[in-house]
Short mmCIF file of C-alpha atoms and ligand atoms in Angstrom, two decimals:
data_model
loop_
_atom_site.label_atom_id
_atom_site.label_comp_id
_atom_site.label_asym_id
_atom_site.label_seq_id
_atom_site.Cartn_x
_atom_site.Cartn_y
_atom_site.Cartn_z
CA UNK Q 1103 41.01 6.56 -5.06
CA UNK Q 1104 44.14 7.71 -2.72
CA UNK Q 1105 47.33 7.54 -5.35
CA UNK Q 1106 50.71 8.28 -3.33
CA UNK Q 1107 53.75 8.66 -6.19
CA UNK Q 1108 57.50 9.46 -5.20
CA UNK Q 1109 58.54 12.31 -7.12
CA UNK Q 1110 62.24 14.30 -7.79
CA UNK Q 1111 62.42 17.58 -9.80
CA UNK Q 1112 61.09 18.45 -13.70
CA UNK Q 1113 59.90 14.74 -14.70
CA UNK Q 1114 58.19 14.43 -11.67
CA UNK Q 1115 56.40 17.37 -11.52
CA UNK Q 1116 55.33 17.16 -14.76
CA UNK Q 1117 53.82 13.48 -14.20
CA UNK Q 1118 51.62 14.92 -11.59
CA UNK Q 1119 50.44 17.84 -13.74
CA UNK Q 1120 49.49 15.01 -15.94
CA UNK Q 1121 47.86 12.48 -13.47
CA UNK Q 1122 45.71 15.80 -12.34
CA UNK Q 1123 44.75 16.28 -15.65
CA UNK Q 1124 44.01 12.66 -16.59
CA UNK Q 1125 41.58 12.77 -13.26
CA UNK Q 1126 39.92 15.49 -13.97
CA UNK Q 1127 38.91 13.28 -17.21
CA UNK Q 1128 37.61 10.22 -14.98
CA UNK Q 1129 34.23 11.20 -13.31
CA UNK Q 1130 34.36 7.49 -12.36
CA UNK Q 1131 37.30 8.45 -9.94
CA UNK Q 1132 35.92 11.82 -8.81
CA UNK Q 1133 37.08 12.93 -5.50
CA UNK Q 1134 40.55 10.97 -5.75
CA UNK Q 1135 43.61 12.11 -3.37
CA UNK Q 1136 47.15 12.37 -4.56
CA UNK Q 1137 49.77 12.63 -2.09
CA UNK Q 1138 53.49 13.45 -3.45
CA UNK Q 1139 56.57 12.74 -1.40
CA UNK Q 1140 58.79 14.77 -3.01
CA UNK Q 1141 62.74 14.59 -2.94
CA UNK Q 1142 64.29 16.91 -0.53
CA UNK Q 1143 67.97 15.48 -1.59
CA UNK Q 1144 68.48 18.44 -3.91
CA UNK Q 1145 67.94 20.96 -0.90
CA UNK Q 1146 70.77 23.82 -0.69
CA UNK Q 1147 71.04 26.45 1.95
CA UNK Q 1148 72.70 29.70 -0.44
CA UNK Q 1149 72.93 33.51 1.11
CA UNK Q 1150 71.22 31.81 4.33
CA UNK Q 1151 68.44 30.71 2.56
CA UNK Q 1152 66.48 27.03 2.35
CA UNK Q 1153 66.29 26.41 -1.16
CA UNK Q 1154 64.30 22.66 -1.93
CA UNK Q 1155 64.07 21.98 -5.76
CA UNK Q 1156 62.51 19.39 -6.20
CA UNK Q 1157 59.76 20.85 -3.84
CA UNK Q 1158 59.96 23.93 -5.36
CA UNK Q 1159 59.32 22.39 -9.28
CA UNK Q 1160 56.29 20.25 -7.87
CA UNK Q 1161 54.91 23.37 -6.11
CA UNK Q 1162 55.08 25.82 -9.62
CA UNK Q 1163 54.10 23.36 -11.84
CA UNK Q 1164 51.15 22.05 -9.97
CA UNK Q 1165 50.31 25.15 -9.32
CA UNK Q 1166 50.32 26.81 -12.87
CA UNK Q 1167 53.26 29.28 -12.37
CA UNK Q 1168 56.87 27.28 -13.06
CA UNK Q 1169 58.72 28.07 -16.30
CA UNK Q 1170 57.78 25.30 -18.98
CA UNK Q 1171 61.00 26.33 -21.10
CA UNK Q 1172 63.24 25.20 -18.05
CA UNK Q 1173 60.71 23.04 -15.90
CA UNK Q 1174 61.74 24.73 -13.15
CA UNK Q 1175 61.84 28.40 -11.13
CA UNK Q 1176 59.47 30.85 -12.15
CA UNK Q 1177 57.60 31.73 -15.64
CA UNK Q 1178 57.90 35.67 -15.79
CA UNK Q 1179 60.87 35.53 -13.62
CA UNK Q 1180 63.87 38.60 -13.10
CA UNK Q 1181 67.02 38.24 -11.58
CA UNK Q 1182 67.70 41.56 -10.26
CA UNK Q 1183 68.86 40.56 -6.72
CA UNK Q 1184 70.77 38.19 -8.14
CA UNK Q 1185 72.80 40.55 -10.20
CA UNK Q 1186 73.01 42.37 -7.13
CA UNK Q 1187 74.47 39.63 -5.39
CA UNK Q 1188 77.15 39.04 -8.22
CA UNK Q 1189 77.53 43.11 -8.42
CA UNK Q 1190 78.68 42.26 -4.36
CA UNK Q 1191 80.95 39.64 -5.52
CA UNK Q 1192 78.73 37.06 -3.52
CA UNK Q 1193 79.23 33.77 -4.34
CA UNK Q 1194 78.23 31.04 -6.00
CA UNK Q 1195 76.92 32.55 -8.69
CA UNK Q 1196 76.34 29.62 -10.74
CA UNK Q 1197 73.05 28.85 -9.32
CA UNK Q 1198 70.09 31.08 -10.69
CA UNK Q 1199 67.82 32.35 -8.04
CA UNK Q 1200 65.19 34.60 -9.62
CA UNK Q 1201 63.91 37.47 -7.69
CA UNK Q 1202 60.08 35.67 -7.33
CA UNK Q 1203 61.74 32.48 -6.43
CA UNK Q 1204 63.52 34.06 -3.77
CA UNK Q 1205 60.02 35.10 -2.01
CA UNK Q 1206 59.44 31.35 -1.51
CA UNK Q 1207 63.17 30.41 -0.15
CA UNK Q 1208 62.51 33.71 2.51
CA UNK Q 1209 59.25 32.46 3.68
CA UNK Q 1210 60.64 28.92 3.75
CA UNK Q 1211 63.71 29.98 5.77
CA UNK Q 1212 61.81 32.54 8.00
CA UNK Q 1213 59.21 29.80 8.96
CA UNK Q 1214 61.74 26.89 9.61
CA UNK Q 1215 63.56 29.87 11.63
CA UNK Q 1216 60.31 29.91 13.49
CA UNK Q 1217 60.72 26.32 14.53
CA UNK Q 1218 57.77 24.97 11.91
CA UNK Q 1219 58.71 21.89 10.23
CA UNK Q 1220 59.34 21.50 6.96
CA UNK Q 1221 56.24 19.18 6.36
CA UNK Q 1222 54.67 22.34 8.10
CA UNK Q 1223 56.37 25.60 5.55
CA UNK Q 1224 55.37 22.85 2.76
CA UNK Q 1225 51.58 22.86 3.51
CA UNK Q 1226 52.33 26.82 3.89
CA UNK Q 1227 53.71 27.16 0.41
CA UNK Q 1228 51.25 24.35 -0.53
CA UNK Q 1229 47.92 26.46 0.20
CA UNK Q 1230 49.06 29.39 -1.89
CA UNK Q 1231 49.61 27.16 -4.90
CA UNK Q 1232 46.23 25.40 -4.75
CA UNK Q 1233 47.20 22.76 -3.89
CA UNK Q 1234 44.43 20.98 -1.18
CA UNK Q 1235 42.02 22.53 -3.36
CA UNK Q 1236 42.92 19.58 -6.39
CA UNK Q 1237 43.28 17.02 -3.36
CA UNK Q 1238 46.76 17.22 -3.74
CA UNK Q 1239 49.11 17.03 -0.71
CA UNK Q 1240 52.61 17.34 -0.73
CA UNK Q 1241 54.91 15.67 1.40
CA UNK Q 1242 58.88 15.99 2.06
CA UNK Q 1243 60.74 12.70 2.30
CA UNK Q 1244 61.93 13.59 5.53
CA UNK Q 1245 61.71 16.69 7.89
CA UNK Q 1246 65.19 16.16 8.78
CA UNK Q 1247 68.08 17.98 6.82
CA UNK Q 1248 69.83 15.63 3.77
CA UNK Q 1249 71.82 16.69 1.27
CA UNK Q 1250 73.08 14.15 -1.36
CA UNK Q 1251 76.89 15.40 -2.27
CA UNK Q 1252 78.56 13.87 -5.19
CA UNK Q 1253 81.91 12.28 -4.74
CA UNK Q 1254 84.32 13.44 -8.12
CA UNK Q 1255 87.97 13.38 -8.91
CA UNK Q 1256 89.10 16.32 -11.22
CA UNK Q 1257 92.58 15.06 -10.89
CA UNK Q 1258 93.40 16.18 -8.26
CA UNK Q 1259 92.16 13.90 -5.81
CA UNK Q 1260 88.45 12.84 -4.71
CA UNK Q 1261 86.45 15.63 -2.90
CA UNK Q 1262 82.33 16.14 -2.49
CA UNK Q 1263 80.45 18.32 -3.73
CA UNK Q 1264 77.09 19.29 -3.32
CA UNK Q 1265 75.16 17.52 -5.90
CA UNK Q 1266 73.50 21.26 -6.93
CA UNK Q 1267 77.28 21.99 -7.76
CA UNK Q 1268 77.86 18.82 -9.80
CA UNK Q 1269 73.99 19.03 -11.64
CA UNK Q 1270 74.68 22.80 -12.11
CA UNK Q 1271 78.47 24.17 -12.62
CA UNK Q 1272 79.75 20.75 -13.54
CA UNK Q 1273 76.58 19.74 -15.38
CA UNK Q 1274 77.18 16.32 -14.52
CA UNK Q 1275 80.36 16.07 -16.91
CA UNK Q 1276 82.96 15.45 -14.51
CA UNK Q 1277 82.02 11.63 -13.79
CA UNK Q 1278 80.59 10.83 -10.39
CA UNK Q 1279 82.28 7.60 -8.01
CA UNK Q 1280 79.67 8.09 -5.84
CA UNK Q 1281 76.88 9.80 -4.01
CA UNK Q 1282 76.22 10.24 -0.95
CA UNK Q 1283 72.64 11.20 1.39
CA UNK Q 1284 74.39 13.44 3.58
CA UNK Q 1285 72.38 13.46 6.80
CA UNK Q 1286 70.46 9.98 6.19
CA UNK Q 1287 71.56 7.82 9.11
CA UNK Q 1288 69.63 10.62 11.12
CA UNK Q 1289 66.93 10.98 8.73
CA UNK Q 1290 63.22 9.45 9.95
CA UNK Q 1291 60.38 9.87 7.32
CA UNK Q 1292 58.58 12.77 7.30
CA UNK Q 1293 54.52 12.34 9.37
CA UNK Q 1294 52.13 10.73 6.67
CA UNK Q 1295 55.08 9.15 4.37
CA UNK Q 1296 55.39 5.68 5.27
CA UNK Q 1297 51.33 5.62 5.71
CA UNK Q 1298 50.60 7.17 2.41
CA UNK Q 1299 52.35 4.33 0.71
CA UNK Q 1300 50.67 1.81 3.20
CA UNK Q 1301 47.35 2.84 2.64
CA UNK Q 1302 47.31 3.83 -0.90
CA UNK Q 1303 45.11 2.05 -3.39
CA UNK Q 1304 47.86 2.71 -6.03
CA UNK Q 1305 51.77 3.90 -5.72
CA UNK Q 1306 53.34 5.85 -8.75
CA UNK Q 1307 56.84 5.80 -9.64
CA UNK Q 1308 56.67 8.86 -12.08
CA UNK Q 1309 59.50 9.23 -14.77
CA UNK Q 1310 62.16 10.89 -12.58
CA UNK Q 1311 65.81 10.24 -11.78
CA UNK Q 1312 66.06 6.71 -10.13
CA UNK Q 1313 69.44 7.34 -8.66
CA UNK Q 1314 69.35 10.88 -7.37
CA UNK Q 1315 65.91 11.35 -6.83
CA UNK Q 1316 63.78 8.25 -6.58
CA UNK Q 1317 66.80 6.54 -5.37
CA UNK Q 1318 67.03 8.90 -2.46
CA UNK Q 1319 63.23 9.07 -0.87
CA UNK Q 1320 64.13 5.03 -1.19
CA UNK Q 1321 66.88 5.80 1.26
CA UNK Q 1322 64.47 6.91 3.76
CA UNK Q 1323 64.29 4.35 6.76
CA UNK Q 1324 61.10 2.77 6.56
CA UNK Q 1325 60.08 3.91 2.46
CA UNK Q 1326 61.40 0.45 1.20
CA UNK Q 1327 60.01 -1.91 3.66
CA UNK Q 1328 56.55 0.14 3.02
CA UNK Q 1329 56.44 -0.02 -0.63
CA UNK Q 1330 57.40 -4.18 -0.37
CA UNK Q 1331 54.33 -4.34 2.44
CA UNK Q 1332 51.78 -2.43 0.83
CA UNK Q 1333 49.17 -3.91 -1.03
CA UNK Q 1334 48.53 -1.30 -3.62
CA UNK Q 1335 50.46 -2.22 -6.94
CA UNK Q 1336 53.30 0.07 -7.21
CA UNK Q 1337 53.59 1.08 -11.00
CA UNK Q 1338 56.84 2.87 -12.65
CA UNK Q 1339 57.15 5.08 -15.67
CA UNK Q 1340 60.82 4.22 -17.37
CA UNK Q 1341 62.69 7.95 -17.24
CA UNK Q 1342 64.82 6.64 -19.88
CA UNK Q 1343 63.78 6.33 -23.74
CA UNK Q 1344 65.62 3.71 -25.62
CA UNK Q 1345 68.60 4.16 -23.38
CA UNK Q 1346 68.51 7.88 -23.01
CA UNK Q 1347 66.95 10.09 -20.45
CA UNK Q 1348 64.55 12.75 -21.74
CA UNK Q 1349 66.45 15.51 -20.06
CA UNK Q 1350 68.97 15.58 -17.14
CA UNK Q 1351 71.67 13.30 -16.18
CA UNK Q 1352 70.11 10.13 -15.41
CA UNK Q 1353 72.34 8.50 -17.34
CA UNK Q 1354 75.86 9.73 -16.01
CA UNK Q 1355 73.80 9.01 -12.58
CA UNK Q 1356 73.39 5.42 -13.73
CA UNK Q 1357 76.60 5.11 -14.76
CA UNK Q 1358 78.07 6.38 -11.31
CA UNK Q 1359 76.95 3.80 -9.71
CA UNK Q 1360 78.34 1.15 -12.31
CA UNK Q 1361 74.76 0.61 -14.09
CA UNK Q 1362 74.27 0.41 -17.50
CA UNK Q 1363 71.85 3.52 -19.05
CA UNK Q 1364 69.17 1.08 -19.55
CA UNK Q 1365 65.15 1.25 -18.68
CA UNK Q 1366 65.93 -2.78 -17.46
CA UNK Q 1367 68.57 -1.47 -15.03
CA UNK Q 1368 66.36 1.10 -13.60
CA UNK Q 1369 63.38 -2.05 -13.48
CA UNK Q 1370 66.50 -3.54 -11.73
CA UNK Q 1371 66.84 -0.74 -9.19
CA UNK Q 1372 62.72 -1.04 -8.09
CA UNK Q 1373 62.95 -5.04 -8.42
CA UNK Q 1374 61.77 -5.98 -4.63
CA UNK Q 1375 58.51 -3.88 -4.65
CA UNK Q 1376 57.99 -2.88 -8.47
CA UNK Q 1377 54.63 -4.52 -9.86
CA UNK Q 1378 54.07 -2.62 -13.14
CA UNK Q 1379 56.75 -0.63 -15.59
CA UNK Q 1380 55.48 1.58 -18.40
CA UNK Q 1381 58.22 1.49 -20.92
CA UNK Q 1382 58.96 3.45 -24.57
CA UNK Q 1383 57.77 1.58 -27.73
CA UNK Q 1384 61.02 -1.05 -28.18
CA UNK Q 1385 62.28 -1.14 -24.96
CA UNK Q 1386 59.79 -3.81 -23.69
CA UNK Q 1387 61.52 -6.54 -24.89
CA UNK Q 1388 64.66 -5.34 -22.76
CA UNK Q 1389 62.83 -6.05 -19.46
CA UNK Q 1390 62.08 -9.53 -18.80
CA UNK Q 1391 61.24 -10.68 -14.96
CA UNK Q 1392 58.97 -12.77 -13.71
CA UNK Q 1393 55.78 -11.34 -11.27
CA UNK Q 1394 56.30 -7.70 -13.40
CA UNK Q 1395 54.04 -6.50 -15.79
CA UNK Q 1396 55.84 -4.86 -18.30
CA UNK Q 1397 53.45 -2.60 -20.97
CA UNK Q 1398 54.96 0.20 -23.59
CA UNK Q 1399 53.79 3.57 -25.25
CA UNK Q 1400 55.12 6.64 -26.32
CA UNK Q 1401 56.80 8.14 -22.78
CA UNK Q 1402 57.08 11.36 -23.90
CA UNK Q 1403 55.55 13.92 -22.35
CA UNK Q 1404 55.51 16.45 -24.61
CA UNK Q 1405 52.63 18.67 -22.91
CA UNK Q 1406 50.06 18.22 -20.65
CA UNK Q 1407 47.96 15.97 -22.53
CA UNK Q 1408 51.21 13.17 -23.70
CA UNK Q 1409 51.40 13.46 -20.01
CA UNK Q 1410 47.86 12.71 -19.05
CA UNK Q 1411 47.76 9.77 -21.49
CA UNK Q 1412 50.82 8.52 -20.00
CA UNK Q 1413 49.81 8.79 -16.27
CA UNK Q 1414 46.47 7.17 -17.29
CA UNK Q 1415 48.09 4.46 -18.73
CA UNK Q 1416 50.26 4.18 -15.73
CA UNK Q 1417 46.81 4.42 -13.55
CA UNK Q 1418 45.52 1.97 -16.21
CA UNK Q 1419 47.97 -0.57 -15.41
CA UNK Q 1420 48.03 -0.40 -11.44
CA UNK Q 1421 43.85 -0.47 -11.67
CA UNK Q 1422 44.51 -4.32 -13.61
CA UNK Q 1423 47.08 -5.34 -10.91
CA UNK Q 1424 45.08 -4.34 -7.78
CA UNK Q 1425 43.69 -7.55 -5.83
CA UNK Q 1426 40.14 -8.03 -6.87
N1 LIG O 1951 69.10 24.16 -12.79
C1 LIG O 1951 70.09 24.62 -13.61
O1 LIG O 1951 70.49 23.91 -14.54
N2 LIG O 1951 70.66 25.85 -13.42
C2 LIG O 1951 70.28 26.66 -12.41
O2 LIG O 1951 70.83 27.76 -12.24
C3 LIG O 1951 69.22 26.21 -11.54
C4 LIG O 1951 68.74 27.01 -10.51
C5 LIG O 1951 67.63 26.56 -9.76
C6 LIG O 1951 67.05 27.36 -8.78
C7 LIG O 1951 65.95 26.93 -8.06
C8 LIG O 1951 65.42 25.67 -8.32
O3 LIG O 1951 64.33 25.25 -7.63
C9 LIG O 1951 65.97 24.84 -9.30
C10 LIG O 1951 67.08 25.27 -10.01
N3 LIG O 1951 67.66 24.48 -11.01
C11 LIG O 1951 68.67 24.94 -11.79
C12 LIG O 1951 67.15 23.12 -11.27
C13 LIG O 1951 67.69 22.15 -10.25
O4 LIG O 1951 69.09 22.10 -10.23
C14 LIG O 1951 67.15 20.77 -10.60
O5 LIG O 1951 65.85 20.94 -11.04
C15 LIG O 1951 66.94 19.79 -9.46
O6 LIG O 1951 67.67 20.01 -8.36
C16 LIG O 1951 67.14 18.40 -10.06
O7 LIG O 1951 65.90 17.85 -10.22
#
């Protein structure tokens, strides 16, 4: 079976882990591909370095190394250049950068220096992890630079910010008008996107932000019109549990854009190509529209198996909405 899911940052990441798992548990669909266009929104150059997230978090946690107390960076992980860097007075200094971490933003940075793509430093980064091994590929959005910045007023007028600045230092508090995809109107999808949706047999929205990551690979030229056309179902996973998101800011993200925190409004946001939405236990009565099937269960994935169940269920759904 080839499954192609858009994914952002810790929710995402940990979907996949689970959807792995949950394969590994169906001889039936031996030999399955999964191909994850990850969210390159979140991407921040700091001390001349590349640094992609959401990329990143897919990368460690697929490949057995992130930190499961943060969901991101590094398990094991030091931060002795970092104090150097604060010890220089470098700034900012609000965003952690682990001294393993690092290695991958310096390979990243040195290869794209190199002219490679960043499709191409992902497949790099990719083999090291394991990745092809479990038929897993991982995609960028786009090989083109964008950046979503957050537009805020802290009283003193409106101003952007990079949105690792508001999600980070600001930790969302200072309310968002509006965001902005920095570098989108020159943005084309990255080689294999748009086909990966059009050929799947099944497209996964895992349980990530809608706004400032799902809602940003949807930016991509092409993404929407391919997920409408294709004729695998396109499932969802609600990020939000009776209103609230697990972790993050998917709510103040909602809310930025004048949307209630609700697992309808997010349905809302997917309405033109969502078939299927997994929603918590209570919440299904909240999402009523015609041509989606709506199905609930316990969302949260509190380790690897709650995930697995929850990405089988999700596989479970798109498998009884897939043309006979
Ligand atoms: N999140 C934080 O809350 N604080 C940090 O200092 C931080 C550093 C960081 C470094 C590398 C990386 O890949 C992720 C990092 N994150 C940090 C998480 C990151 O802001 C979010 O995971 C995504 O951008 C949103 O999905």
């Amino acid at each position: 079976m080839r499954i192609t899911a858009l994914a952002g940052g810790v929710g995402g990441a940990r979907f996949i882990r689970g959807l792995l798992a949950h394969l590994e548990s169906r001889p039936d669909l031996a030999g399955s591909r999964v191909t994850v266009i990850g969210n390159t929104g979140d991407d921040i150059t700091l001390f001349g370095l590349r640094v992609c997230p959401d990329l990143d978090t897919l990368l460690y946690t697929l490949g057995g190394a992130v930190s499961d107390t943060q969901g991101w960076g590094r398990a094991d992980e030091t931060h002795r250049v970092q104090g150097e860097l604060a010890a220089y007075g470098v700034e900012p200094q609000w965003f952690a950068l682990g001294d393993l971490d690092l290695g991958a933003h310096i390979a990243r940075s040195q290869w794209l220096g190199q002219g490679l793509s960043l499709s191409e430093v992902t497949g790099r980064l990719a083999a090291r992890w394991g990745l092809p091994e479990r038929g897993v590929t991982l995609l960028p959005m786009t090989d083109t630079p964008v950046e979503t910045h957050v537009v805020v007023d802290e009283g003193d007028g409106p101003r952007a910010v990079h949105f690792q600045e508001w999600w980070v230092r600001m930790q969302a508090k200072v309310p968002a008008s509006r965001f902005v995809a920095v570098g989108m109107d020159r943005a084309a999808a990255a080689p294999g996107v748009l086909d990966a949706i059009r050929q799947a047999d099944v497209v996964l929205l895992p349980p990530s932000n809608p706004v400032v990551s799902i809602g940003v690979i949807l930016g991509v030229p092409g993404v929407r019109d391919a997920l409408r056309g294709t004729p695998a179902p396109v499932v969802g996973v609600s990020p939000l549990i009776s209103g609230a998101p697990v972790r993050g800011h998917a709510d103040a993200c909602l809310q930025a854009i004048g949307l209630d925190s609700t697992t309808a409004a997010v349905a809302g946001l997917y309405e033109d190509f969502l078939d299927g939405w997994l929603v918590a236990p209570g919440d299904e009565g909240s999402v009523s529209r015609r041509g989606l099937a709506v199905e609930s269960r316990p969302l949260l994935m509190t380790d690897v198996a709650a995930a697995a169940d929850i990405a089988g269920a999700a596989l479970d759904l798109a498998e009884r909405l897939r043309p006979a």
